[in-house]
Amino acid sequence: MQIIVVENYEEMSLRGAEILAAVVKEKPTATLGLATGTTPIGAYRELIRKYENGEISFRDARTVNLDEYVGLDGSDPHSYRYFMQDQLFSHIDIDLSLTNVPSGVAADLAAECMRYTKMLAECPQDIQLLGLGSDGHIGFNEPGAPFGGHTHVTDLAASTIRDNARLFDRIEDVPTRAITMGIADVMQAKKILLMANGKNKAEAVRAMIKGDVTEACPASILQRHPDVIVILDREAAGLL
Ligand code: F6R
């Protein structure tokens, strides 16, 4: 695990975007595993800047997102499909038919999980971008999620609902379930880039890097992946 500590969110975003851009430059047909949430917004902004400068193109790239809220359609501004359109896809030259986000409104969610797992196995991520939950989750693999798991529907932890309530009008509006890649789907990525910033991630960062590898801290499994880069700002690295 390579750990990079930087001063602030801005620097974390620049470093993260450099790593993602390098993958696409080396392999234009790369499969990029992407995340939503507040953490990657700055890195996506920087990727858009690189695209606008003519430094990179996403024309032949494919993307696979980690997760989606159950019950939210892609046209809902709180959905992760909408987030990706808004924060990245609509600003770059990606072929939308090559972008994948699990569907949270599939009539048969179990079938959707199987479809997504199969799709991931067929085009493994050249790089998977991850944020980190304050409870140590990656994707929406909450504490206790099995390390061998594939795409599944999960209940969100109470702390995750609280953390995500900032993006909704009322906490009651936060969906309580999500469809997420499993840990085994994340671990199949050739390379993993995890970014975390802010004080409220410091304990999860400590458990991920210094703690035992245990399903109680899903991110701790990353200690067993051969190619992981972790970029932290000073506050998130505060307990290392
Ligand atoms: C998002 C995801 C989540 C977030 C995590 C951190 O697709 O899978 O694991 O990365 O909840 O969220 P933020 O970045 O909002 O702190």
PDB file of C-alpha atoms and ligand atoms in Angstrom:
ATOM      1  CA  MET A   1       0.000   0.000   0.000  1.00  0.00           C
ATOM      2  CA  GLN A   2       1.446   3.322  -1.061  1.00  0.00           C
ATOM      3  CA  ILE A   3       0.326   6.149   1.216  1.00  0.00           C
ATOM      4  CA  ILE A   4       0.566   9.757   0.090  1.00  0.00           C
ATOM      5  CA  VAL A   5      -0.250  12.513   2.586  1.00  0.00           C
ATOM      6  CA  VAL A   6      -0.971  15.938   1.133  1.00  0.00           C
ATOM      7  CA  GLU A   7      -1.892  19.284   2.607  1.00  0.00           C
ATOM      8  CA  ASN A   8      -5.560  19.618   1.619  1.00  0.00           C
ATOM      9  CA  TYR A   9      -8.507  18.556  -0.561  1.00  0.00           C
ATOM     10  CA  GLU A  10      -7.247  20.514  -3.568  1.00  0.00           C
ATOM     11  CA  GLU A  11      -3.889  18.760  -3.587  1.00  0.00           C
ATOM     12  CA  MET A  12      -5.543  15.368  -3.013  1.00  0.00           C
ATOM     13  CA  SER A  13      -7.776  15.992  -6.020  1.00  0.00           C
ATOM     14  CA  LEU A  14      -4.871  16.979  -8.299  1.00  0.00           C
ATOM     15  CA  ARG A  15      -2.806  13.933  -7.318  1.00  0.00           C
ATOM     16  CA  GLY A  16      -5.792  11.612  -7.721  1.00  0.00           C
ATOM     17  CA  ALA A  17      -6.665  12.996 -11.148  1.00  0.00           C
ATOM     18  CA  GLU A  18      -3.033  12.535 -12.268  1.00  0.00           C
ATOM     19  CA  ILE A  19      -3.203   8.840 -11.402  1.00  0.00           C
ATOM     20  CA  LEU A  20      -6.550   8.318 -13.150  1.00  0.00           C
ATOM     21  CA  ALA A  21      -5.400  10.260 -16.212  1.00  0.00           C
ATOM     22  CA  ALA A  22      -2.199   8.209 -16.456  1.00  0.00           C
ATOM     23  CA  VAL A  23      -4.262   5.011 -16.716  1.00  0.00           C
ATOM     24  CA  VAL A  24      -6.342   6.402 -19.594  1.00  0.00           C
ATOM     25  CA  LYS A  25      -3.275   7.782 -21.374  1.00  0.00           C
ATOM     26  CA  GLU A  26      -1.523   4.440 -21.215  1.00  0.00           C
ATOM     27  CA  LYS A  27      -4.630   2.462 -22.189  1.00  0.00           C
ATOM     28  CA  PRO A  28      -7.324   4.489 -23.973  1.00  0.00           C
ATOM     29  CA  THR A  29      -9.768   1.557 -23.733  1.00  0.00           C
ATOM     30  CA  ALA A  30      -9.321   1.278 -19.955  1.00  0.00           C
ATOM     31  CA  THR A  31     -12.186   0.347 -17.656  1.00  0.00           C
ATOM     32  CA  LEU A  32     -12.389   2.989 -14.933  1.00  0.00           C
ATOM     33  CA  GLY A  33     -14.128   2.047 -11.697  1.00  0.00           C
ATOM     34  CA  LEU A  34     -15.683   5.257 -10.376  1.00  0.00           C
ATOM     35  CA  ALA A  35     -17.153   6.513  -7.117  1.00  0.00           C
ATOM     36  CA  THR A  36     -19.616   9.215  -6.134  1.00  0.00           C
ATOM     37  CA  GLY A  37     -19.811  11.323  -2.982  1.00  0.00           C
ATOM     38  CA  THR A  38     -17.985  14.494  -2.041  1.00  0.00           C
ATOM     39  CA  THR A  39     -14.479  13.029  -2.115  1.00  0.00           C
ATOM     40  CA  PRO A  40     -14.003  12.609  -5.912  1.00  0.00           C
ATOM     41  CA  ILE A  41     -15.666  15.846  -7.058  1.00  0.00           C
ATOM     42  CA  GLY A  42     -12.376  17.792  -7.177  1.00  0.00           C
ATOM     43  CA  ALA A  43     -10.591  14.999  -9.035  1.00  0.00           C
ATOM     44  CA  TYR A  44     -13.425  14.851 -11.588  1.00  0.00           C
ATOM     45  CA  ARG A  45     -13.164  18.623 -12.023  1.00  0.00           C
ATOM     46  CA  GLU A  46      -9.461  18.221 -12.747  1.00  0.00           C
ATOM     47  CA  LEU A  47     -10.101  15.382 -15.237  1.00  0.00           C
ATOM     48  CA  ILE A  48     -12.565  17.671 -17.046  1.00  0.00           C
ATOM     49  CA  ARG A  49      -9.872  20.368 -17.165  1.00  0.00           C
ATOM     50  CA  LYS A  50      -7.380  17.887 -18.633  1.00  0.00           C
ATOM     51  CA  TYR A  51      -9.955  16.863 -21.247  1.00  0.00           C
ATOM     52  CA  GLU A  52     -10.694  20.495 -22.153  1.00  0.00           C
ATOM     53  CA  ASN A  53      -6.946  21.152 -22.512  1.00  0.00           C
ATOM     54  CA  GLY A  54      -6.672  18.267 -24.946  1.00  0.00           C
ATOM     55  CA  GLU A  55      -4.457  16.337 -22.547  1.00  0.00           C
ATOM     56  CA  ILE A  56      -6.722  13.272 -22.400  1.00  0.00           C
ATOM     57  CA  SER A  57      -9.680  11.709 -24.150  1.00  0.00           C
ATOM     58  CA  PHE A  58     -12.233   9.274 -22.727  1.00  0.00           C
ATOM     59  CA  ARG A  59     -13.624   8.381 -26.156  1.00  0.00           C
ATOM     60  CA  ASP A  60     -12.732   4.704 -25.896  1.00  0.00           C
ATOM     61  CA  ALA A  61     -12.861   4.301 -22.133  1.00  0.00           C
ATOM     62  CA  ARG A  62     -15.490   2.354 -20.232  1.00  0.00           C
ATOM     63  CA  THR A  63     -16.695   3.125 -16.708  1.00  0.00           C
ATOM     64  CA  VAL A  64     -18.242   1.048 -13.948  1.00  0.00           C
ATOM     65  CA  ASN A  65     -19.626   2.769 -10.865  1.00  0.00           C
ATOM     66  CA  LEU A  66     -19.565   1.294  -7.403  1.00  0.00           C
ATOM     67  CA  ASP A  67     -23.133   1.762  -6.326  1.00  0.00           C
ATOM     68  CA  GLU A  68     -26.590   3.296  -6.537  1.00  0.00           C
ATOM     69  CA  TYR A  69     -29.410   4.004  -4.097  1.00  0.00           C
ATOM     70  CA  VAL A  70     -32.307   1.545  -4.282  1.00  0.00           C
ATOM     71  CA  GLY A  71     -35.491   3.285  -5.414  1.00  0.00           C
ATOM     72  CA  LEU A  72     -33.879   6.249  -7.177  1.00  0.00           C
ATOM     73  CA  ASP A  73     -34.153   6.538 -10.932  1.00  0.00           C
ATOM     74  CA  GLY A  74     -31.264   8.044 -12.932  1.00  0.00           C
ATOM     75  CA  SER A  75     -33.293  11.219 -13.460  1.00  0.00           C
ATOM     76  CA  ASP A  76     -33.476  11.836  -9.682  1.00  0.00           C
ATOM     77  CA  PRO A  77     -30.881  14.480  -8.725  1.00  0.00           C
ATOM     78  CA  HIS A  78     -29.947  12.415  -5.659  1.00  0.00           C
ATOM     79  CA  SER A  79     -29.198   9.296  -7.697  1.00  0.00           C
ATOM     80  CA  TYR A  80     -25.610   8.340  -8.396  1.00  0.00           C
ATOM     81  CA  ARG A  81     -26.311   8.036 -12.145  1.00  0.00           C
ATOM     82  CA  TYR A  82     -27.405  11.679 -12.093  1.00  0.00           C
ATOM     83  CA  PHE A  83     -24.316  12.626 -10.058  1.00  0.00           C
ATOM     84  CA  MET A  84     -22.006  11.024 -12.623  1.00  0.00           C
ATOM     85  CA  GLN A  85     -23.736  12.781 -15.526  1.00  0.00           C
ATOM     86  CA  ASP A  86     -23.610  16.079 -13.683  1.00  0.00           C
ATOM     87  CA  GLN A  87     -20.083  15.923 -12.253  1.00  0.00           C
ATOM     88  CA  LEU A  88     -18.233  14.158 -15.075  1.00  0.00           C
ATOM     89  CA  PHE A  89     -19.884  12.441 -18.020  1.00  0.00           C
ATOM     90  CA  SER A  90     -21.680  15.440 -19.511  1.00  0.00           C
ATOM     91  CA  HIS A  91     -18.388  17.389 -19.560  1.00  0.00           C
ATOM     92  CA  ILE A  92     -16.149  14.868 -21.346  1.00  0.00           C
ATOM     93  CA  ASP A  93     -16.181  12.860 -24.574  1.00  0.00           C
ATOM     94  CA  ILE A  94     -17.173   9.548 -22.997  1.00  0.00           C
ATOM     95  CA  ASP A  95     -19.528   7.251 -24.919  1.00  0.00           C
ATOM     96  CA  LEU A  96     -22.507   7.059 -22.545  1.00  0.00           C
ATOM     97  CA  SER A  97     -23.337   3.565 -23.744  1.00  0.00           C
ATOM     98  CA  LEU A  98     -20.024   2.472 -22.196  1.00  0.00           C
ATOM     99  CA  THR A  99     -20.837   3.931 -18.765  1.00  0.00           C
ATOM    100  CA  ASN A 100     -22.320   1.593 -16.181  1.00  0.00           C
ATOM    101  CA  VAL A 101     -24.083   2.318 -12.894  1.00  0.00           C
ATOM    102  CA  PRO A 102     -26.121  -0.424 -11.234  1.00  0.00           C
ATOM    103  CA  SER A 103     -29.861   0.201 -11.489  1.00  0.00           C
ATOM    104  CA  GLY A 104     -31.601   0.959  -8.214  1.00  0.00           C
ATOM    105  CA  VAL A 105     -35.014   0.661  -9.808  1.00  0.00           C
ATOM    106  CA  ALA A 106     -34.699  -2.706 -11.568  1.00  0.00           C
ATOM    107  CA  ALA A 107     -37.906  -4.720 -11.115  1.00  0.00           C
ATOM    108  CA  ASP A 108     -35.781  -7.720 -10.157  1.00  0.00           C
ATOM    109  CA  LEU A 109     -32.893  -6.423  -8.040  1.00  0.00           C
ATOM    110  CA  ALA A 110     -31.390  -9.887  -7.564  1.00  0.00           C
ATOM    111  CA  ALA A 111     -31.164 -10.288 -11.356  1.00  0.00           C
ATOM    112  CA  GLU A 112     -29.631  -6.814 -11.619  1.00  0.00           C
ATOM    113  CA  CYS A 113     -26.962  -7.798  -9.062  1.00  0.00           C
ATOM    114  CA  MET A 114     -26.127 -10.910 -11.082  1.00  0.00           C
ATOM    115  CA  ARG A 115     -26.003  -8.929 -14.331  1.00  0.00           C
ATOM    116  CA  TYR A 116     -23.667  -6.344 -12.805  1.00  0.00           C
ATOM    117  CA  THR A 117     -21.337  -8.938 -11.280  1.00  0.00           C
ATOM    118  CA  LYS A 118     -21.090 -10.747 -14.631  1.00  0.00           C
ATOM    119  CA  MET A 119     -20.448  -7.494 -16.491  1.00  0.00           C
ATOM    120  CA  LEU A 120     -17.649  -6.631 -14.035  1.00  0.00           C
ATOM    121  CA  ALA A 121     -16.045 -10.046 -14.414  1.00  0.00           C
ATOM    122  CA  GLU A 122     -16.050  -9.577 -18.175  1.00  0.00           C
ATOM    123  CA  CYS A 123     -14.353  -6.168 -18.060  1.00  0.00           C
ATOM    124  CA  PRO A 124     -12.338  -5.887 -14.852  1.00  0.00           C
ATOM    125  CA  GLN A 125     -11.378  -2.411 -13.692  1.00  0.00           C
ATOM    126  CA  ASP A 126      -7.933  -1.189 -14.762  1.00  0.00           C
ATOM    127  CA  ILE A 127      -8.278   1.172 -11.838  1.00  0.00           C
ATOM    128  CA  GLN A 128     -10.944   1.453  -9.144  1.00  0.00           C
ATOM    129  CA  LEU A 129     -11.437   4.781  -7.414  1.00  0.00           C
ATOM    130  CA  LEU A 130     -12.763   4.589  -3.851  1.00  0.00           C
ATOM    131  CA  GLY A 131     -13.878   6.993  -1.170  1.00  0.00           C
ATOM    132  CA  LEU A 132     -14.041   5.849   2.432  1.00  0.00           C
ATOM    133  CA  GLY A 133     -17.039   5.794   4.757  1.00  0.00           C
ATOM    134  CA  SER A 134     -16.514   7.126   8.279  1.00  0.00           C
ATOM    135  CA  ASP A 135     -17.413   3.577   9.400  1.00  0.00           C
ATOM    136  CA  GLY A 136     -14.783   2.040   7.085  1.00  0.00           C
ATOM    137  CA  HIS A 137     -17.129   1.166   4.229  1.00  0.00           C
ATOM    138  CA  ILE A 138     -15.978   0.974   0.615  1.00  0.00           C
ATOM    139  CA  GLY A 139     -18.671   1.124  -2.020  1.00  0.00           C
ATOM    140  CA  PHE A 140     -21.616   0.442   0.260  1.00  0.00           C
ATOM    141  CA  ASN A 141     -19.979  -2.580   1.832  1.00  0.00           C
ATOM    142  CA  GLU A 142     -20.801  -1.753   5.407  1.00  0.00           C
ATOM    143  CA  PRO A 143     -19.036  -3.328   8.417  1.00  0.00           C
ATOM    144  CA  GLY A 144     -19.698  -7.075   8.374  1.00  0.00           C
ATOM    145  CA  ALA A 145     -20.002  -7.356   4.575  1.00  0.00           C
ATOM    146  CA  PRO A 146     -18.264 -10.563   3.468  1.00  0.00           C
ATOM    147  CA  PHE A 147     -14.856 -10.163   1.820  1.00  0.00           C
ATOM    148  CA  GLY A 148     -15.922 -12.688  -0.843  1.00  0.00           C
ATOM    149  CA  GLY A 149     -19.115 -10.822  -1.752  1.00  0.00           C
ATOM    150  CA  HIS A 150     -20.238  -9.685  -5.196  1.00  0.00           C
ATOM    151  CA  THR A 151     -22.813  -7.080  -6.222  1.00  0.00           C
ATOM    152  CA  HIS A 152     -25.672  -7.117  -3.743  1.00  0.00           C
ATOM    153  CA  VAL A 153     -28.414  -5.058  -2.136  1.00  0.00           C
ATOM    154  CA  THR A 154     -27.532  -3.796   1.316  1.00  0.00           C
ATOM    155  CA  ASP A 155     -29.088  -1.838   4.150  1.00  0.00           C
ATOM    156  CA  LEU A 156     -27.140   1.347   4.821  1.00  0.00           C
ATOM    157  CA  ALA A 157     -25.656   1.731   8.285  1.00  0.00           C
ATOM    158  CA  ALA A 158     -27.282   4.380  10.488  1.00  0.00           C
ATOM    159  CA  SER A 159     -23.986   6.339  10.458  1.00  0.00           C
ATOM    160  CA  THR A 160     -23.929   6.293   6.626  1.00  0.00           C
ATOM    161  CA  ILE A 161     -27.495   7.598   6.475  1.00  0.00           C
ATOM    162  CA  ARG A 162     -26.502  10.363   8.916  1.00  0.00           C
ATOM    163  CA  ASP A 163     -23.346  11.202   6.895  1.00  0.00           C
ATOM    164  CA  ASN A 164     -25.292  11.355   3.623  1.00  0.00           C
ATOM    165  CA  ALA A 165     -28.234  13.338   5.031  1.00  0.00           C
ATOM    166  CA  ARG A 166     -26.287  16.554   4.314  1.00  0.00           C
ATOM    167  CA  LEU A 167     -27.115  16.073   0.641  1.00  0.00           C
ATOM    168  CA  PHE A 168     -30.879  15.703   1.201  1.00  0.00           C
ATOM    169  CA  ASP A 169     -33.499  18.123   2.565  1.00  0.00           C
ATOM    170  CA  ARG A 170     -34.439  15.784   5.416  1.00  0.00           C
ATOM    171  CA  ILE A 171     -32.787  12.687   6.881  1.00  0.00           C
ATOM    172  CA  GLU A 172     -36.056  10.781   6.204  1.00  0.00           C
ATOM    173  CA  ASP A 173     -35.429  11.319   2.475  1.00  0.00           C
ATOM    174  CA  VAL A 174     -32.111   9.403   2.478  1.00  0.00           C
ATOM    175  CA  PRO A 175     -32.690   5.967   0.935  1.00  0.00           C
ATOM    176  CA  THR A 176     -32.024   3.179   3.417  1.00  0.00           C
ATOM    177  CA  ARG A 177     -30.848   0.613   0.872  1.00  0.00           C
ATOM    178  CA  ALA A 178     -28.304   0.570  -1.935  1.00  0.00           C
ATOM    179  CA  ILE A 179     -27.073  -1.790  -4.620  1.00  0.00           C
ATOM    180  CA  THR A 180     -23.293  -2.044  -4.451  1.00  0.00           C
ATOM    181  CA  MET A 181     -20.349  -3.872  -5.935  1.00  0.00           C
ATOM    182  CA  GLY A 182     -19.165  -6.466  -3.433  1.00  0.00           C
ATOM    183  CA  ILE A 183     -15.685  -6.491  -1.948  1.00  0.00           C
ATOM    184  CA  ALA A 184     -14.571  -9.251  -4.316  1.00  0.00           C
ATOM    185  CA  ASP A 185     -15.690  -7.083  -7.264  1.00  0.00           C
ATOM    186  CA  VAL A 186     -13.635  -4.169  -5.912  1.00  0.00           C
ATOM    187  CA  MET A 187     -10.585  -6.334  -5.218  1.00  0.00           C
ATOM    188  CA  GLN A 188     -10.480  -7.670  -8.798  1.00  0.00           C
ATOM    189  CA  ALA A 189      -9.355  -4.198  -9.981  1.00  0.00           C
ATOM    190  CA  LYS A 190      -5.768  -4.163 -11.256  1.00  0.00           C
ATOM    191  CA  LYS A 191      -5.095  -0.989  -9.324  1.00  0.00           C
ATOM    192  CA  ILE A 192      -7.014   0.758  -6.535  1.00  0.00           C
ATOM    193  CA  LEU A 193      -6.914   4.452  -5.677  1.00  0.00           C
ATOM    194  CA  LEU A 194      -8.550   5.458  -2.394  1.00  0.00           C
ATOM    195  CA  MET A 195      -8.848   9.096  -1.408  1.00  0.00           C
ATOM    196  CA  ALA A 196      -9.986  10.432   1.966  1.00  0.00           C
ATOM    197  CA  ASN A 197     -10.044  13.888   3.466  1.00  0.00           C
ATOM    198  CA  GLY A 198     -11.263  15.498   6.649  1.00  0.00           C
ATOM    199  CA  LYS A 199     -11.174  14.716  10.355  1.00  0.00           C
ATOM    200  CA  ASN A 200     -14.257  12.506  10.342  1.00  0.00           C
ATOM    201  CA  LYS A 201     -12.366   9.947   8.196  1.00  0.00           C
ATOM    202  CA  ALA A 202      -9.297   9.764  10.469  1.00  0.00           C
ATOM    203  CA  GLU A 203     -10.439   6.800  12.577  1.00  0.00           C
ATOM    204  CA  ALA A 204     -11.538   4.787   9.522  1.00  0.00           C
ATOM    205  CA  VAL A 205      -8.184   5.573   7.858  1.00  0.00           C
ATOM    206  CA  ARG A 206      -6.327   4.334  10.924  1.00  0.00           C
ATOM    207  CA  ALA A 207      -8.353   1.093  11.036  1.00  0.00           C
ATOM    208  CA  MET A 208      -7.889   0.570   7.277  1.00  0.00           C
ATOM    209  CA  ILE A 209      -4.106   0.946   7.363  1.00  0.00           C
ATOM    210  CA  LYS A 210      -3.002   0.018  10.875  1.00  0.00           C
ATOM    211  CA  GLY A 211      -5.801  -2.244  12.072  1.00  0.00           C
ATOM    212  CA  ASP A 212      -6.359  -5.974  11.592  1.00  0.00           C
ATOM    213  CA  VAL A 213      -7.751  -7.156   8.284  1.00  0.00           C
ATOM    214  CA  THR A 214     -11.320  -7.759   9.400  1.00  0.00           C
ATOM    215  CA  GLU A 215     -14.814  -7.583   7.956  1.00  0.00           C
ATOM    216  CA  ALA A 216     -15.582  -5.157  10.804  1.00  0.00           C
ATOM    217  CA  CYS A 217     -13.581  -2.621   8.761  1.00  0.00           C
ATOM    218  CA  PRO A 218     -14.307  -3.414   5.096  1.00  0.00           C
ATOM    219  CA  ALA A 219     -11.520  -1.119   3.821  1.00  0.00           C
ATOM    220  CA  SER A 220      -8.907  -3.121   5.765  1.00  0.00           C
ATOM    221  CA  ILE A 221      -9.045  -5.746   2.974  1.00  0.00           C
ATOM    222  CA  LEU A 222      -7.074  -3.286   0.854  1.00  0.00           C
ATOM    223  CA  GLN A 223      -3.977  -4.285   2.861  1.00  0.00           C
ATOM    224  CA  ARG A 224      -4.130  -7.537   0.841  1.00  0.00           C
ATOM    225  CA  HIS A 225      -4.337  -5.928  -2.621  1.00  0.00           C
ATOM    226  CA  PRO A 226      -1.015  -5.780  -4.513  1.00  0.00           C
ATOM    227  CA  ASP A 227      -1.428  -2.290  -5.990  1.00  0.00           C
ATOM    228  CA  VAL A 228      -3.185   0.268  -3.797  1.00  0.00           C
ATOM    229  CA  ILE A 229      -2.509   3.991  -3.607  1.00  0.00           C
ATOM    230  CA  VAL A 230      -4.081   5.924  -0.725  1.00  0.00           C
ATOM    231  CA  ILE A 231      -4.125   9.726  -0.884  1.00  0.00           C
ATOM    232  CA  LEU A 232      -4.989  11.479   2.385  1.00  0.00           C
ATOM    233  CA  ASP A 233      -5.127  15.060   3.463  1.00  0.00           C
ATOM    234  CA  ARG A 234      -3.467  16.007   6.779  1.00  0.00           C
ATOM    235  CA  GLU A 235      -6.686  15.695   8.757  1.00  0.00           C
ATOM    236  CA  ALA A 236      -7.620  12.250   7.448  1.00  0.00           C
ATOM    237  CA  ALA A 237      -4.044  11.094   8.169  1.00  0.00           C
ATOM    238  CA  GLY A 238      -4.218  12.576  11.679  1.00  0.00           C
ATOM    239  CA  LEU A 239      -4.343   9.260  13.590  1.00  0.00           C
ATOM    240  CA  LEU A 240      -1.619   7.409  11.666  1.00  0.00           C
TER     241      LEU A 240
HETATM  242  C1  F6R B   1     -19.769   6.344  -3.251  1.00  0.00           C
HETATM  243  C2  F6R B   1     -19.381   5.275  -2.329  1.00  0.00           C
HETATM  244  C3  F6R B   1     -19.112   5.559  -0.887  1.00  0.00           C
HETATM  245  C4  F6R B   1     -18.380   6.871  -0.632  1.00  0.00           C
HETATM  246  C5  F6R B   1     -18.172   7.087   0.857  1.00  0.00           C
HETATM  247  C6  F6R B   1     -17.528   8.433   1.159  1.00  0.00           C
HETATM  248  O1  F6R B   1     -19.950   5.828  -4.540  1.00  0.00           O
HETATM  249  O2  F6R B   1     -19.308   4.164  -2.725  1.00  0.00           O
HETATM  250  O3  F6R B   1     -18.339   4.501  -0.356  1.00  0.00           O
HETATM  251  O4  F6R B   1     -17.157   6.857  -1.299  1.00  0.00           O
HETATM  252  O5  F6R B   1     -19.407   7.025   1.513  1.00  0.00           O
HETATM  253  O6  F6R B   1     -18.411   9.460   0.786  1.00  0.00           O
HETATM  254  P1  F6R B   1     -17.957  10.977   0.706  1.00  0.00           P
HETATM  255  O7  F6R B   1     -16.951  11.066  -0.391  1.00  0.00           O
HETATM  256  O8  F6R B   1     -19.194  11.746   0.387  1.00  0.00           O
HETATM  257  O9  F6R B   1     -17.365  11.301   2.041  1.00  0.00           O
END
